[in-house]
């Protein structure tokens, strides 16, 4: 690629919005994605809070539209996982991006948009039974649980939204939350509370996931009363927060204690020629609408910085 080029790491909403803005600014842009473009939106059944779609829009369809729009303006794409980043040592040098196969790419600027991944509960049985009743994606696995009793663990927006979604298939959904009230926004709480298929296990944590070949039950502990119980379920969907996909950047850019990248208002990181956008950066609201805003700002800032290196 020519000098003054841009590499975008990650093809979720932040990466795709950055790509759109960069391509329209005529910056030669390569988007690197380790799986396939879309990020977390691909595991979202329906997005109801992205402006412009009064009836909501399916996650995959929103991504198809974002991708088509960026491609229309000349986006280049490459499949690859970034494993290390080397910022320029001197003014005028490029950023070096290392891929898992050992290939090294160079760019004048780099936008990190590698997003976030789900947390695990970290209880016995979880790893052993992934794909056999333990799931982190209701859109992907919900249809396997027709007329079954399933559990959802978590109390935030994603957990509650996905619990409501799962009632399309399951006969009963038990929402297990370690506190006595949900963190999710009120509208989602109302949808869950009003849904006759959903019941709640408050102040409760999962101690183990049990089953020899597939999930059969959960061992639960009520944190307030100390009471232990067993809940027979065929599936358990875990939504207990996320962690940023930034391990490969440790020691390269400034991060908070959880690994979220610190940026300024222009999405610049502490390292020369490196920006960050979306769920991988430290901010208060991790959503599609803020991810695309970050991506647009980062690309705009890259454009303004060109010629200043
Ligand atoms: C189940 C679920 C439901 C949700 N529902 C909603 C909703 O209704 N509304 C809403 O606004 N938000 C919702 N969200 C949150 C929303 O999806 C995220 O805020 C948004 O996707 C963040 O976009 P992003 O581009 O920053 O990161 P991501 O979407 O995480 O995309 C990051 C991309 O980077 C790639 N990547 C990671 N590491 C590397 C690497 N080393 N090299 C190359 N590529 C890499 C990943 O494969 C991924 O494609 C939901 C999330 C989940 C999990």
mmCIF file of C-alpha atoms and ligand atoms in Angstrom:
data_model
loop_
_atom_site.group_PDB
_atom_site.id
_atom_site.type_symbol
_atom_site.label_atom_id
_atom_site.label_comp_id
_atom_site.label_asym_id
_atom_site.label_seq_id
_atom_site.Cartn_x
_atom_site.Cartn_y
_atom_site.Cartn_z
ATOM 1 C CA UNK A 1 0.000 0.000 0.000
ATOM 2 C CA UNK A 2 1.051 3.603 -0.525
ATOM 3 C CA UNK A 3 2.448 5.737 2.269
ATOM 4 C CA UNK A 4 -0.242 7.713 4.114
ATOM 5 C CA UNK A 5 -2.258 4.513 4.190
ATOM 6 C CA UNK A 6 -4.484 3.359 7.026
ATOM 7 C CA UNK A 7 -4.983 -0.061 8.563
ATOM 8 C CA UNK A 8 -8.144 -0.712 10.556
ATOM 9 C CA UNK A 9 -7.945 -3.656 12.959
ATOM 10 C CA UNK A 10 -11.389 -5.225 13.355
ATOM 11 C CA UNK A 11 -14.488 -5.264 11.170
ATOM 12 C CA UNK A 12 -17.281 -4.626 13.677
ATOM 13 C CA UNK A 13 -19.407 -1.446 13.610
ATOM 14 C CA UNK A 14 -16.503 0.750 14.782
ATOM 15 C CA UNK A 15 -14.159 -0.617 12.109
ATOM 16 C CA UNK A 16 -16.806 -0.389 9.384
ATOM 17 C CA UNK A 17 -17.710 3.218 10.230
ATOM 18 C CA UNK A 18 -14.009 4.150 10.323
ATOM 19 C CA UNK A 19 -13.624 2.444 6.934
ATOM 20 C CA UNK A 20 -16.528 4.410 5.465
ATOM 21 C CA UNK A 21 -15.176 7.768 6.650
ATOM 22 C CA UNK A 22 -11.570 6.964 5.692
ATOM 23 C CA UNK A 23 -12.462 5.727 2.210
ATOM 24 C CA UNK A 24 -14.585 8.797 1.573
ATOM 25 C CA UNK A 25 -11.608 10.935 2.631
ATOM 26 C CA UNK A 26 -9.643 9.034 -0.060
ATOM 27 C CA UNK A 27 -7.286 7.437 2.452
ATOM 28 C CA UNK A 28 -6.079 4.073 1.090
ATOM 29 C CA UNK A 29 -7.627 1.793 3.709
ATOM 30 C CA UNK A 30 -7.170 -1.871 4.541
ATOM 31 C CA UNK A 31 -9.487 -3.500 7.075
ATOM 32 C CA UNK A 32 -8.087 -6.559 8.876
ATOM 33 C CA UNK A 33 -10.615 -8.940 10.397
ATOM 34 C CA UNK A 34 -9.785 -12.214 12.078
ATOM 35 C CA UNK A 35 -13.164 -13.910 11.571
ATOM 36 C CA UNK A 36 -15.631 -12.183 9.260
ATOM 37 C CA UNK A 37 -16.895 -8.600 9.347
ATOM 38 C CA UNK A 38 -19.714 -7.860 11.781
ATOM 39 C CA UNK A 39 -18.349 -8.391 15.268
ATOM 40 C CA UNK A 40 -20.812 -8.779 18.109
ATOM 41 C CA UNK A 41 -23.718 -7.514 15.985
ATOM 42 C CA UNK A 42 -23.710 -10.821 14.135
ATOM 43 C CA UNK A 43 -24.797 -12.564 17.337
ATOM 44 C CA UNK A 44 -27.604 -10.062 17.952
ATOM 45 C CA UNK A 45 -30.992 -11.192 16.717
ATOM 46 C CA UNK A 46 -32.602 -7.792 16.403
ATOM 47 C CA UNK A 47 -31.234 -4.305 16.990
ATOM 48 C CA UNK A 48 -33.989 -2.015 18.264
ATOM 49 C CA UNK A 49 -31.960 1.011 19.314
ATOM 50 C CA UNK A 50 -29.992 1.991 16.233
ATOM 51 C CA UNK A 51 -31.542 5.188 14.835
ATOM 52 C CA UNK A 52 -33.143 5.075 11.404
ATOM 53 C CA UNK A 53 -34.850 1.686 11.702
ATOM 54 C CA UNK A 54 -38.239 2.325 13.345
ATOM 55 C CA UNK A 55 -39.145 -1.395 13.306
ATOM 56 C CA UNK A 56 -35.650 -2.497 14.373
ATOM 57 C CA UNK A 57 -33.271 -4.367 12.098
ATOM 58 C CA UNK A 58 -31.687 -7.834 12.186
ATOM 59 C CA UNK A 59 -28.040 -7.708 13.302
ATOM 60 C CA UNK A 60 -26.722 -9.425 10.168
ATOM 61 C CA UNK A 61 -28.712 -7.057 7.922
ATOM 62 C CA UNK A 62 -27.334 -3.956 9.631
ATOM 63 C CA UNK A 63 -23.810 -5.295 9.097
ATOM 64 C CA UNK A 64 -24.513 -6.182 5.436
ATOM 65 C CA UNK A 65 -25.588 -2.581 4.906
ATOM 66 C CA UNK A 66 -22.556 -1.086 6.687
ATOM 67 C CA UNK A 67 -20.189 -3.336 4.760
ATOM 68 C CA UNK A 68 -21.778 -2.594 1.370
ATOM 69 C CA UNK A 69 -21.563 1.121 2.095
ATOM 70 C CA UNK A 70 -17.841 1.017 2.986
ATOM 71 C CA UNK A 71 -17.078 -1.232 -0.020
ATOM 72 C CA UNK A 72 -18.827 1.229 -2.320
ATOM 73 C CA UNK A 73 -16.080 3.745 -1.529
ATOM 74 C CA UNK A 74 -13.183 1.357 -2.193
ATOM 75 C CA UNK A 75 -12.437 -0.441 1.074
ATOM 76 C CA UNK A 76 -9.764 -3.153 0.846
ATOM 77 C CA UNK A 77 -10.167 -6.146 3.157
ATOM 78 C CA UNK A 78 -7.913 -8.881 4.432
ATOM 79 C CA UNK A 79 -8.548 -11.822 6.698
ATOM 80 C CA UNK A 80 -6.020 -11.917 9.504
ATOM 81 C CA UNK A 81 -5.516 -11.721 13.250
ATOM 82 C CA UNK A 82 -3.280 -8.997 14.617
ATOM 83 C CA UNK A 83 -0.929 -10.387 17.251
ATOM 84 C CA UNK A 84 1.388 -7.416 17.839
ATOM 85 C CA UNK A 85 1.718 -3.727 16.990
ATOM 86 C CA UNK A 86 4.950 -1.732 16.829
ATOM 87 C CA UNK A 87 4.492 2.055 16.845
ATOM 88 C CA UNK A 88 6.929 4.211 14.870
ATOM 89 C CA UNK A 89 10.233 4.807 16.631
ATOM 90 C CA UNK A 90 10.983 8.025 14.738
ATOM 91 C CA UNK A 91 8.933 10.755 13.091
ATOM 92 C CA UNK A 92 7.916 9.768 9.564
ATOM 93 C CA UNK A 93 8.211 6.021 10.173
ATOM 94 C CA UNK A 94 5.246 3.689 9.815
ATOM 95 C CA UNK A 95 3.342 1.558 12.323
ATOM 96 C CA UNK A 96 4.104 -2.154 11.955
ATOM 97 C CA UNK A 97 1.292 -4.626 12.371
ATOM 98 C CA UNK A 98 2.143 -8.278 12.927
ATOM 99 C CA UNK A 99 -0.300 -11.004 11.906
ATOM 100 C CA UNK A 100 -0.669 -14.484 13.397
ATOM 101 C CA UNK A 101 1.056 -16.145 10.416
ATOM 102 C CA UNK A 102 4.121 -13.925 10.924
ATOM 103 C CA UNK A 103 3.339 -11.482 8.090
ATOM 104 C CA UNK A 104 4.146 -7.832 8.875
ATOM 105 C CA UNK A 105 2.152 -4.991 7.346
ATOM 106 C CA UNK A 106 3.076 -1.314 7.521
ATOM 107 C CA UNK A 107 0.820 1.715 7.647
ATOM 108 C CA UNK A 108 1.052 5.425 8.256
ATOM 109 C CA UNK A 109 -1.868 5.134 10.698
ATOM 110 C CA UNK A 110 -3.636 2.373 12.592
ATOM 111 C CA UNK A 111 -7.130 2.355 14.073
ATOM 112 C CA UNK A 112 -7.699 -0.380 16.645
ATOM 113 C CA UNK A 113 -11.355 -1.492 16.544
ATOM 114 C CA UNK A 114 -11.010 -5.016 17.879
ATOM 115 C CA UNK A 115 -14.033 -4.768 20.160
ATOM 116 C CA UNK A 116 -14.762 -7.061 23.050
ATOM 117 C CA UNK A 117 -15.558 -10.694 23.872
ATOM 118 C CA UNK A 118 -17.892 -12.281 26.408
ATOM 119 C CA UNK A 119 -16.714 -13.190 29.904
ATOM 120 C CA UNK A 120 -16.999 -16.704 31.232
ATOM 121 C CA UNK A 121 -18.582 -17.554 34.580
ATOM 122 C CA UNK A 122 -15.545 -19.635 35.493
ATOM 123 C CA UNK A 123 -17.491 -22.429 37.225
ATOM 124 C CA UNK A 124 -17.014 -26.211 37.003
ATOM 125 C CA UNK A 125 -18.741 -27.732 33.981
ATOM 126 C CA UNK A 126 -18.777 -24.529 31.934
ATOM 127 C CA UNK A 127 -15.886 -25.244 29.579
ATOM 128 C CA UNK A 128 -16.659 -28.950 29.328
ATOM 129 C CA UNK A 129 -20.280 -28.325 28.260
ATOM 130 C CA UNK A 130 -19.806 -25.434 25.796
ATOM 131 C CA UNK A 131 -21.814 -26.327 22.694
ATOM 132 C CA UNK A 132 -23.660 -29.001 24.693
ATOM 133 C CA UNK A 133 -26.034 -26.694 26.496
ATOM 134 C CA UNK A 134 -23.672 -23.899 27.562
ATOM 135 C CA UNK A 135 -23.919 -20.939 25.180
ATOM 136 C CA UNK A 136 -22.904 -17.289 24.922
ATOM 137 C CA UNK A 137 -25.103 -16.540 21.888
ATOM 138 C CA UNK A 138 -28.892 -16.777 22.013
ATOM 139 C CA UNK A 139 -29.271 -15.920 18.325
ATOM 140 C CA UNK A 140 -26.965 -18.783 17.340
ATOM 141 C CA UNK A 141 -28.191 -21.452 19.736
ATOM 142 C CA UNK A 142 -31.704 -20.418 20.884
ATOM 143 C CA UNK A 143 -33.511 -22.461 18.181
ATOM 144 C CA UNK A 144 -31.953 -25.673 19.591
ATOM 145 C CA UNK A 145 -34.001 -25.244 22.761
ATOM 146 C CA UNK A 146 -37.554 -25.581 21.476
ATOM 147 C CA UNK A 147 -39.959 -26.169 24.375
ATOM 148 C CA UNK A 148 -37.038 -26.550 26.779
ATOM 149 C CA UNK A 149 -36.417 -24.925 30.153
ATOM 150 C CA UNK A 150 -33.263 -22.790 29.894
ATOM 151 C CA UNK A 151 -31.460 -20.394 32.224
ATOM 152 C CA UNK A 152 -29.913 -17.025 31.465
ATOM 153 C CA UNK A 153 -27.178 -15.733 33.766
ATOM 154 C CA UNK A 154 -26.692 -11.956 34.099
ATOM 155 C CA UNK A 155 -28.685 -8.808 34.799
ATOM 156 C CA UNK A 156 -27.543 -6.231 32.243
ATOM 157 C CA UNK A 157 -29.113 -5.156 28.942
ATOM 158 C CA UNK A 158 -27.740 -8.087 26.972
ATOM 159 C CA UNK A 159 -28.833 -10.745 29.481
ATOM 160 C CA UNK A 160 -32.370 -9.372 29.731
ATOM 161 C CA UNK A 161 -32.749 -8.765 25.989
ATOM 162 C CA UNK A 162 -31.558 -12.284 25.228
ATOM 163 C CA UNK A 163 -33.812 -13.826 27.903
ATOM 164 C CA UNK A 164 -36.814 -12.214 26.214
ATOM 165 C CA UNK A 165 -35.577 -13.426 22.815
ATOM 166 C CA UNK A 166 -35.200 -16.997 24.104
ATOM 167 C CA UNK A 167 -38.894 -17.145 25.058
ATOM 168 C CA UNK A 168 -39.564 -17.470 21.308
ATOM 169 C CA UNK A 169 -38.253 -21.037 21.614
ATOM 170 C CA UNK A 170 -38.028 -22.117 25.234
ATOM 171 C CA UNK A 171 -41.025 -23.154 27.337
ATOM 172 C CA UNK A 172 -39.486 -21.386 30.341
ATOM 173 C CA UNK A 173 -36.529 -19.066 30.943
ATOM 174 C CA UNK A 174 -35.101 -18.597 34.431
ATOM 175 C CA UNK A 175 -33.076 -15.409 34.723
ATOM 176 C CA UNK A 176 -30.391 -15.871 37.371
ATOM 177 C CA UNK A 177 -28.951 -12.668 38.777
ATOM 178 C CA UNK A 178 -26.549 -12.198 41.659
ATOM 179 C CA UNK A 179 -28.313 -9.023 42.845
ATOM 180 C CA UNK A 180 -31.940 -8.281 43.805
ATOM 181 C CA UNK A 181 -32.553 -5.929 40.879
ATOM 182 C CA UNK A 182 -31.611 -5.819 37.218
ATOM 183 C CA UNK A 183 -29.097 -3.380 35.749
ATOM 184 C CA UNK A 184 -30.803 -3.399 32.338
ATOM 185 C CA UNK A 185 -32.662 -0.317 31.088
ATOM 186 C CA UNK A 186 -36.255 -0.021 32.327
ATOM 187 C CA UNK A 187 -37.895 -0.869 28.985
ATOM 188 C CA UNK A 188 -36.069 -4.213 28.840
ATOM 189 C CA UNK A 189 -36.856 -4.896 32.502
ATOM 190 C CA UNK A 190 -40.564 -4.332 31.803
ATOM 191 C CA UNK A 191 -40.448 -6.697 28.820
ATOM 192 C CA UNK A 192 -38.898 -9.422 30.973
ATOM 193 C CA UNK A 193 -41.124 -8.919 34.015
ATOM 194 C CA UNK A 194 -44.277 -8.864 31.855
ATOM 195 C CA UNK A 195 -43.272 -12.047 30.025
ATOM 196 C CA UNK A 196 -45.101 -15.050 31.550
ATOM 197 C CA UNK A 197 -42.367 -17.440 30.366
ATOM 198 C CA UNK A 198 -39.656 -15.694 32.412
ATOM 199 C CA UNK A 199 -39.060 -16.234 36.113
ATOM 200 C CA UNK A 200 -36.257 -14.865 38.277
ATOM 201 C CA UNK A 201 -33.708 -16.287 40.691
ATOM 202 C CA UNK A 202 -32.578 -13.183 42.592
ATOM 203 C CA UNK A 203 -29.408 -12.866 44.700
ATOM 204 C CA UNK A 204 -28.316 -16.119 43.166
ATOM 205 C CA UNK A 205 -25.053 -17.365 41.666
ATOM 206 C CA UNK A 206 -24.295 -20.499 39.678
ATOM 207 C CA UNK A 207 -21.821 -22.734 41.501
ATOM 208 C CA UNK A 208 -21.556 -25.418 38.834
ATOM 209 C CA UNK A 209 -23.065 -26.562 35.575
ATOM 210 C CA UNK A 210 -23.881 -30.249 35.714
ATOM 211 C CA UNK A 211 -24.352 -32.989 33.149
ATOM 212 C CA UNK A 212 -22.358 -35.896 31.838
ATOM 213 C CA UNK A 213 -22.819 -35.374 28.099
ATOM 214 C CA UNK A 214 -25.031 -32.274 27.983
ATOM 215 C CA UNK A 215 -26.356 -29.710 30.451
ATOM 216 C CA UNK A 216 -28.826 -31.286 32.874
ATOM 217 C CA UNK A 217 -28.883 -28.935 35.843
ATOM 218 C CA UNK A 218 -27.300 -25.965 37.617
ATOM 219 C CA UNK A 219 -26.160 -25.896 41.228
ATOM 220 C CA UNK A 220 -27.256 -22.556 42.659
ATOM 221 C CA UNK A 221 -26.427 -20.595 45.795
ATOM 222 C CA UNK A 222 -28.587 -17.823 47.209
ATOM 223 C CA UNK A 223 -26.051 -15.253 48.396
ATOM 224 C CA UNK A 224 -28.439 -13.707 50.933
ATOM 225 C CA UNK A 225 -29.859 -16.801 52.602
ATOM 226 C CA UNK A 226 -26.975 -19.218 51.912
ATOM 227 C CA UNK A 227 -29.546 -21.704 50.609
ATOM 228 C CA UNK A 228 -28.304 -24.147 47.964
ATOM 229 C CA UNK A 229 -30.570 -25.596 45.267
ATOM 230 C CA UNK A 230 -30.538 -27.461 41.975
ATOM 231 C CA UNK A 231 -32.313 -26.168 38.879
ATOM 232 C CA UNK A 232 -33.015 -28.688 36.125
ATOM 233 C CA UNK A 233 -32.410 -27.006 32.743
ATOM 234 C CA UNK A 234 -31.381 -28.131 29.264
ATOM 235 C CA UNK A 235 -29.395 -25.034 28.447
ATOM 236 C CA UNK A 236 -27.676 -22.080 30.085
ATOM 237 C CA UNK A 237 -26.917 -18.799 28.330
ATOM 238 C CA UNK A 238 -24.205 -16.725 29.974
ATOM 239 C CA UNK A 239 -24.117 -12.913 29.667
ATOM 240 C CA UNK A 240 -21.915 -11.684 32.487
ATOM 241 C CA UNK A 241 -20.033 -8.841 30.873
ATOM 242 C CA UNK A 242 -17.273 -8.496 28.373
ATOM 243 C CA UNK A 243 -13.527 -7.903 28.208
ATOM 244 C CA UNK A 244 -11.724 -5.914 25.517
ATOM 245 C CA UNK A 245 -9.775 -7.707 22.769
ATOM 246 C CA UNK A 246 -6.582 -5.783 23.488
ATOM 247 C CA UNK A 247 -4.152 -8.380 24.900
ATOM 248 C CA UNK A 248 -1.884 -7.953 21.863
ATOM 249 C CA UNK A 249 -1.476 -4.250 22.723
ATOM 250 C CA UNK A 250 -0.311 -4.615 26.331
ATOM 251 C CA UNK A 251 2.650 -2.310 26.911
ATOM 252 C CA UNK A 252 2.047 -0.531 23.578
ATOM 253 C CA UNK A 253 -0.736 1.906 24.467
ATOM 254 C CA UNK A 254 -2.130 3.258 27.726
ATOM 255 C CA UNK A 255 -5.026 1.142 29.072
ATOM 256 C CA UNK A 256 -7.148 1.024 32.217
ATOM 257 C CA UNK A 257 -6.980 -1.864 34.699
ATOM 258 C CA UNK A 258 -9.394 -3.971 32.643
ATOM 259 C CA UNK A 259 -7.483 -3.499 29.385
ATOM 260 C CA UNK A 260 -9.809 -0.901 27.806
ATOM 261 C CA UNK A 261 -7.680 1.519 25.750
ATOM 262 C CA UNK A 262 -7.535 5.133 26.918
ATOM 263 C CA UNK A 263 -8.065 7.728 24.173
ATOM 264 C CA UNK A 264 -8.620 11.458 23.904
ATOM 265 C CA UNK A 265 -11.715 13.013 22.288
ATOM 266 C CA UNK A 266 -10.240 12.399 18.830
ATOM 267 C CA UNK A 267 -9.755 8.686 19.645
ATOM 268 C CA UNK A 268 -5.962 9.092 19.716
ATOM 269 C CA UNK A 269 -4.163 6.635 21.973
ATOM 270 C CA UNK A 270 -0.970 7.318 23.893
ATOM 271 C CA UNK A 271 1.086 5.869 20.992
ATOM 272 C CA UNK A 272 2.040 7.848 17.886
ATOM 273 C CA UNK A 273 -0.080 7.079 14.797
ATOM 274 C CA UNK A 274 -2.448 4.749 16.689
ATOM 275 C CA UNK A 275 -6.134 5.456 17.296
ATOM 276 C CA UNK A 276 -8.795 3.288 18.999
ATOM 277 C CA UNK A 277 -12.570 3.093 18.469
ATOM 278 C CA UNK A 278 -15.538 1.113 19.756
ATOM 279 C CA UNK A 279 -15.875 -1.406 22.569
ATOM 280 C CA UNK A 280 -12.104 -1.829 22.968
ATOM 281 C CA UNK A 281 -11.752 1.689 24.356
ATOM 282 C CA UNK A 282 -12.604 3.107 27.774
ATOM 283 C CA UNK A 283 -16.040 4.795 27.696
ATOM 284 C CA UNK A 284 -19.413 4.759 29.421
ATOM 285 C CA UNK A 285 -21.740 3.235 26.811
ATOM 286 C CA UNK A 286 -20.702 0.212 24.754
ATOM 287 C CA UNK A 287 -23.237 0.132 21.937
ATOM 288 C CA UNK A 288 -23.394 0.136 18.147
ATOM 289 C CA UNK A 289 -24.328 3.803 17.989
ATOM 290 C CA UNK A 290 -21.271 4.823 20.046
ATOM 291 C CA UNK A 291 -18.984 2.370 18.216
ATOM 292 C CA UNK A 292 -19.818 3.910 14.835
ATOM 293 C CA UNK A 293 -19.413 7.414 16.262
ATOM 294 C CA UNK A 294 -15.956 6.490 17.565
ATOM 295 C CA UNK A 295 -15.011 5.004 14.194
ATOM 296 C CA UNK A 296 -16.085 8.128 12.324
ATOM 297 C CA UNK A 297 -14.169 10.414 14.697
ATOM 298 C CA UNK A 298 -11.041 8.249 14.552
ATOM 299 C CA UNK A 299 -11.013 8.229 10.734
ATOM 300 C CA UNK A 300 -11.621 11.972 10.617
ATOM 301 C CA UNK A 301 -8.752 12.528 13.044
ATOM 302 C CA UNK A 302 -6.476 10.293 10.947
ATOM 303 C CA UNK A 303 -7.386 12.407 7.914
ATOM 304 C CA UNK A 304 -6.564 15.653 9.749
ATOM 305 C CA UNK A 305 -3.221 14.223 10.899
ATOM 306 C CA UNK A 306 -2.051 13.260 7.409
ATOM 307 C CA UNK A 307 0.960 15.173 6.287
ATOM 308 C CA UNK A 308 1.760 16.147 9.878
ATOM 309 C CA UNK A 309 3.784 12.979 10.653
HETATM 310 C C1 LIG B 1 -25.712 -10.558 22.409
HETATM 311 C C2 LIG B 1 -25.445 -9.093 22.198
HETATM 312 C C3 LIG B 1 -26.494 -8.231 21.940
HETATM 313 C C4 LIG B 1 -26.237 -6.852 21.730
HETATM 314 N N1 LIG B 1 -27.291 -6.038 21.442
HETATM 315 C C5 LIG B 1 -27.066 -4.733 21.134
HETATM 316 C C6 LIG B 1 -28.135 -3.879 20.734
HETATM 317 O O1 LIG B 1 -29.301 -4.309 20.653
HETATM 318 N N2 LIG B 1 -27.840 -2.571 20.453
HETATM 319 C C7 LIG B 1 -26.579 -2.065 20.529
HETATM 320 O O2 LIG B 1 -26.374 -0.880 20.220
HETATM 321 N N3 LIG B 1 -25.545 -2.848 20.909
HETATM 322 C C8 LIG B 1 -25.755 -4.171 21.202
HETATM 323 N N4 LIG B 1 -24.713 -4.964 21.590
HETATM 324 C C9 LIG B 1 -23.362 -4.343 21.716
HETATM 325 C C10 LIG B 1 -22.745 -4.083 20.327
HETATM 326 O O3 LIG B 1 -22.819 -5.269 19.555
HETATM 327 C C11 LIG B 1 -21.296 -3.626 20.493
HETATM 328 O O4 LIG B 1 -21.271 -2.453 21.283
HETATM 329 C C12 LIG B 1 -20.664 -3.315 19.138
HETATM 330 O O5 LIG B 1 -20.691 -4.456 18.301
HETATM 331 C C13 LIG B 1 -19.210 -2.840 19.312
HETATM 332 O O6 LIG B 1 -18.639 -2.702 18.047
HETATM 333 P P1 LIG B 1 -17.051 -2.784 17.837
HETATM 334 O O7 LIG B 1 -16.819 -2.607 16.385
HETATM 335 O O8 LIG B 1 -16.378 -1.860 18.768
HETATM 336 O O9 LIG B 1 -16.617 -4.247 18.320
HETATM 337 P P2 LIG B 1 -17.069 -5.717 17.889
HETATM 338 O O10 LIG B 1 -18.469 -5.746 17.440
HETATM 339 O O11 LIG B 1 -16.666 -6.565 19.053
HETATM 340 O O12 LIG B 1 -16.132 -6.049 16.634
HETATM 341 C C14 LIG B 1 -14.752 -6.235 16.753
HETATM 342 C C15 LIG B 1 -14.215 -7.034 15.581
HETATM 343 O O13 LIG B 1 -12.787 -7.126 15.696
HETATM 344 C C16 LIG B 1 -12.359 -8.436 15.367
HETATM 345 N N5 LIG B 1 -11.084 -8.699 16.054
HETATM 346 C C17 LIG B 1 -10.884 -8.893 17.385
HETATM 347 N N6 LIG B 1 -9.575 -9.079 17.655
HETATM 348 C C18 LIG B 1 -8.933 -8.998 16.457
HETATM 349 C C19 LIG B 1 -7.549 -9.102 16.077
HETATM 350 N N7 LIG B 1 -6.593 -9.325 16.975
HETATM 351 N N8 LIG B 1 -7.224 -8.987 14.754
HETATM 352 C C20 LIG B 1 -8.222 -8.756 13.831
HETATM 353 N N9 LIG B 1 -9.527 -8.654 14.135
HETATM 354 C C21 LIG B 1 -9.885 -8.760 15.433
HETATM 355 C C22 LIG B 1 -13.499 -9.334 15.869
HETATM 356 O O14 LIG B 1 -13.502 -10.587 15.185
HETATM 357 C C23 LIG B 1 -14.729 -8.480 15.554
HETATM 358 O O15 LIG B 1 -15.253 -8.757 14.264
HETATM 359 C C24 LIG B 1 -24.906 -6.338 21.806
HETATM 360 C C25 LIG B 1 -23.851 -7.217 22.065
HETATM 361 C C26 LIG B 1 -24.101 -8.574 22.268
HETATM 362 C C27 LIG B 1 -22.946 -9.504 22.542
#
